[in-house]
């Protein structure tokens, strides 16, 4: 399977714990995005990487959130001191660098986070 | 954050019927995309539109990029049970996608 993969698919944690999610993009894509989706809503943009550089962060990305893409390949999203309001589906997407299709973002299956 | 206005919110249709849904925005976008999402999965890209007025088809799906660059519609012809899901429009100015709230489609066999 050459699509975007995310691990884990589901995570249940207690409030106050730290969690980390991983995203592996499509191999030839150099752009990587994180989105958050809550029930009944469309995905909302969190952050964007071009290669290893984090170029943009949304206001939604509080200080408790940090994302990395150390070698320009896979990315991790960490949430520290989780709160119940962090419960959501966290989606990763990737897109090619050049050409018209750079806006075509391909999504992974998501990580469903539940904070108890 | 900003979201697109997508309508209708939900639709119940008979198998074989055609479906139309649309999306409007107060902002101009350079690209419009349509995705389908099934429960527990990520959105799957259906169609991407790059030019104002562009009409693009993908099998039974047809989408158009509005002339004003502030709207788009998606048509599905001859619906089948596997068309069930939530359809999202998304607009892009540069890198981030701004999504609508989705249209939930139910197909009655």
Coordinates of C-alpha atoms in Angstrom, one line a residue:
Chain A
X1 CA 0.0 0.0 0.0
X2 CA 1.6 3.3 -1.1
X3 CA -0.9 5.6 0.5
X4 CA -0.5 7.8 3.6
X5 CA -0.4 5.7 6.8
X6 CA -1.0 6.7 10.4
X7 CA -0.4 5.0 13.7
X8 CA -2.0 4.2 16.0
X9 CA -5.5 4.1 14.5
X10 CA -7.1 4.5 17.9
X11 CA -5.7 5.9 21.2
X12 CA -7.5 6.1 24.5
X13 CA -5.8 8.1 27.2
X14 CA -6.5 9.7 30.6
X15 CA -6.6 13.4 30.9
X16 CA -3.2 14.8 31.7
X17 CA -1.2 12.1 29.8
X18 CA 1.0 12.8 26.8
X19 CA 0.3 11.1 23.5
X20 CA 2.2 10.9 20.2
X21 CA 1.0 10.0 16.7
X22 CA 2.9 9.1 13.7
X23 CA 2.3 9.8 10.0
X24 CA 4.1 8.3 7.0
X25 CA 3.3 10.3 3.8
X26 CA 3.3 9.0 0.3
X27 CA 7.0 8.5 -0.4
X28 CA 7.5 11.0 -3.3
X29 CA 5.5 13.8 -1.5
X30 CA 7.5 16.5 0.2
X31 CA 4.5 18.4 1.7
X32 CA 2.9 17.1 4.8
X33 CA -0.1 18.4 6.7
X34 CA -1.9 17.7 10.0
X35 CA -5.6 18.4 10.5
X36 CA -8.1 17.8 13.3
X37 CA -11.7 16.7 12.8
X38 CA -14.4 16.7 15.4
X39 CA -17.8 15.1 15.1
X40 CA -20.0 16.7 12.5
X41 CA -17.3 19.0 11.2
X42 CA -14.9 19.1 8.3
X43 CA -11.2 18.7 9.0
X44 CA -9.5 21.8 10.4
X45 CA -5.9 22.7 9.5
X46 CA -3.3 22.4 12.2
X47 CA 0.2 22.7 10.6
X48 CA 2.2 22.2 7.4
X49 CA 5.7 21.0 6.6
X50 CA 7.7 21.3 3.4
X51 CA 10.4 18.7 3.7
X52 CA 11.6 19.1 7.4
X53 CA 10.6 22.7 7.7
X54 CA 7.4 23.6 9.6
X55 CA 6.1 26.5 7.6
X56 CA 2.8 27.3 9.1
X57 CA 0.9 26.6 12.4
X58 CA -2.8 27.3 13.0
X59 CA -4.1 29.2 16.0
X60 CA -5.7 25.8 16.9
X61 CA -2.2 24.4 17.7
X62 CA -1.8 25.4 21.3
X63 CA 1.5 25.3 23.2
X64 CA 0.6 21.7 24.3
X65 CA 0.9 20.6 20.7
X66 CA 4.1 20.0 18.9
X67 CA 4.8 18.5 15.5
X68 CA 8.1 17.4 13.9
X69 CA 9.3 16.0 10.7
X70 CA 13.0 15.5 11.5
X71 CA 14.2 14.0 8.2
X72 CA 11.6 15.2 5.9
X73 CA 9.9 11.9 5.7
X74 CA 7.6 10.7 8.5
X75 CA 6.1 13.2 11.0
X76 CA 5.0 13.0 14.6
X77 CA 2.3 15.0 16.4
X78 CA 2.6 15.1 20.2
X79 CA 0.0 16.4 22.6
X80 CA 1.1 17.1 26.1
X81 CA -1.1 17.2 29.2
X82 CA -4.1 16.0 27.2
X83 CA -7.6 17.6 27.9
X84 CA -11.0 16.2 27.1
X85 CA -11.4 18.8 24.4
X86 CA -8.5 17.2 22.5
X87 CA -10.7 14.2 21.7
X88 CA -10.9 14.2 17.9
X89 CA -9.8 12.4 14.8
X90 CA -6.2 13.6 13.8
X91 CA -5.6 13.4 10.1
X92 CA -2.4 13.5 8.2
X93 CA -2.2 14.4 4.5
X94 CA 0.6 14.7 1.9
X95 CA 0.9 16.4 -1.5
X96 CA 3.5 16.7 -4.2
X97 CA 5.8 19.7 -4.4
X98 CA 5.3 20.8 -7.9
X99 CA 2.8 21.2 -10.7
X100 CA -0.9 21.9 -10.4
X101 CA -1.4 18.8 -8.2
X102 CA 0.5 20.3 -5.3
X103 CA -2.9 21.3 -3.9
X104 CA -4.2 17.7 -4.1
X105 CA -3.8 16.5 -0.6
X106 CA -4.1 12.8 0.1
X107 CA -5.3 11.8 3.5
X108 CA -4.4 8.9 5.8
X109 CA -7.0 6.9 7.8
X110 CA -6.5 9.1 10.8
X111 CA -5.9 8.5 14.5
X112 CA -9.0 8.6 16.7
X113 CA -8.0 10.1 20.1
X114 CA -10.3 9.7 23.1
X115 CA -9.4 11.5 26.3
X116 CA -11.1 10.2 29.4
Chain B
X1 CA -11.9 29.0 11.9
X2 CA -13.3 29.8 8.5
X3 CA -15.5 27.1 7.0
X4 CA -17.3 26.9 3.7
X5 CA -21.1 26.8 3.5
X6 CA -22.0 23.4 2.1
X7 CA -25.6 22.3 1.3
X8 CA -27.6 20.3 1.8
X9 CA -26.5 19.0 5.2
X10 CA -28.0 15.6 4.4
X11 CA -29.8 13.8 1.6
X12 CA -31.9 10.6 1.4
X13 CA -32.2 9.4 -2.2
X14 CA -33.4 6.3 -4.0
X15 CA -30.8 4.2 -5.8
X16 CA -30.5 5.3 -9.4
X17 CA -31.4 9.0 -8.7
X18 CA -29.0 11.8 -9.5
X19 CA -27.6 13.9 -6.7
X20 CA -26.4 17.5 -6.5
X21 CA -24.6 19.3 -3.7
X22 CA -22.9 22.7 -3.6
X23 CA -20.5 24.8 -1.7
X24 CA -20.1 28.5 -1.3
X25 CA -17.6 30.8 0.3
X26 CA -17.1 34.5 1.0
X27 CA -13.4 34.0 0.0
X28 CA -11.9 33.3 -3.4
X29 CA -10.0 30.1 -3.8
X30 CA -7.5 29.0 -6.4
X31 CA -8.4 25.3 -6.2
X32 CA -11.6 23.5 -5.2
X33 CA -11.5 19.9 -4.2
X34 CA -14.2 17.3 -3.4
X35 CA -13.6 14.5 -1.0
X36 CA -15.7 11.5 0.3
X37 CA -15.3 10.2 3.8
X38 CA -16.7 6.9 5.2
X39 CA -17.0 6.2 8.9
X40 CA -13.7 5.8 10.7
X41 CA -11.6 6.6 7.6
X42 CA -9.9 9.6 6.2
X43 CA -11.3 11.7 3.3
X44 CA -10.6 10.3 -0.1
X45 CA -10.0 12.8 -3.0
X46 CA -12.6 12.6 -5.7
X47 CA -12.1 15.6 -8.0
X48 CA -9.8 18.6 -8.1
X49 CA -10.6 21.8 -10.0
X50 CA -8.1 24.5 -10.9
X51 CA -9.7 27.0 -13.2
X52 CA -12.8 29.2 -12.8
X53 CA -15.5 27.7 -14.9
X54 CA -13.8 24.4 -15.2
X55 CA -16.1 21.3 -15.4
X56 CA -14.4 18.0 -14.6
X57 CA -15.8 14.4 -14.5
X58 CA -14.6 11.3 -12.7
X59 CA -16.9 8.4 -13.7
X60 CA -20.4 9.2 -12.5
X61 CA -19.2 12.3 -10.7
X62 CA -19.1 15.8 -12.2
X63 CA -17.9 18.9 -10.5
X64 CA -17.6 22.6 -11.5
X65 CA -15.4 25.5 -10.3
X66 CA -17.7 28.5 -10.1
X67 CA -16.9 31.5 -12.3
X68 CA -16.6 33.8 -9.3
X69 CA -14.1 31.3 -7.7
X70 CA -16.3 31.4 -4.6
X71 CA -18.4 28.3 -5.2
X72 CA -18.4 24.8 -6.6
X73 CA -20.9 22.0 -7.1
X74 CA -20.7 18.2 -7.3
X75 CA -23.2 16.0 -9.2
X76 CA -23.4 12.2 -8.8
X77 CA -25.4 10.5 -11.5
X78 CA -27.3 7.2 -11.2
X79 CA -26.5 6.7 -7.5
X80 CA -25.6 3.3 -6.1
X81 CA -25.5 2.0 -2.5
X82 CA -21.7 2.4 -2.3
X83 CA -22.1 6.2 -2.8
X84 CA -23.1 6.4 0.8
X85 CA -20.9 8.6 2.9
X86 CA -20.1 12.2 3.7
X87 CA -19.0 14.5 0.9
X88 CA -16.8 17.4 1.7
X89 CA -15.9 20.4 -0.4
X90 CA -12.5 22.1 0.3
X91 CA -11.0 25.3 -1.0
X92 CA -7.3 26.1 -1.2
X93 CA -5.6 29.4 -1.6
X94 CA -2.1 28.3 -1.1
X95 CA -1.3 25.3 1.2
X96 CA -4.0 24.7 3.7
X97 CA -7.5 23.4 2.8
X98 CA -10.6 25.0 4.2
X99 CA -13.4 22.4 4.5
X100 CA -17.2 22.6 4.5
X101 CA -19.2 20.7 7.1
X102 CA -20.1 18.0 4.6
X103 CA -23.2 16.6 3.0
X104 CA -24.2 13.2 4.3
X105 CA -25.6 11.0 1.6
X106 CA -27.8 8.1 2.2
X107 CA -28.9 5.8 -0.7
X108 CA -32.1 3.7 -0.3
X109 CA -31.8 0.5 -2.4

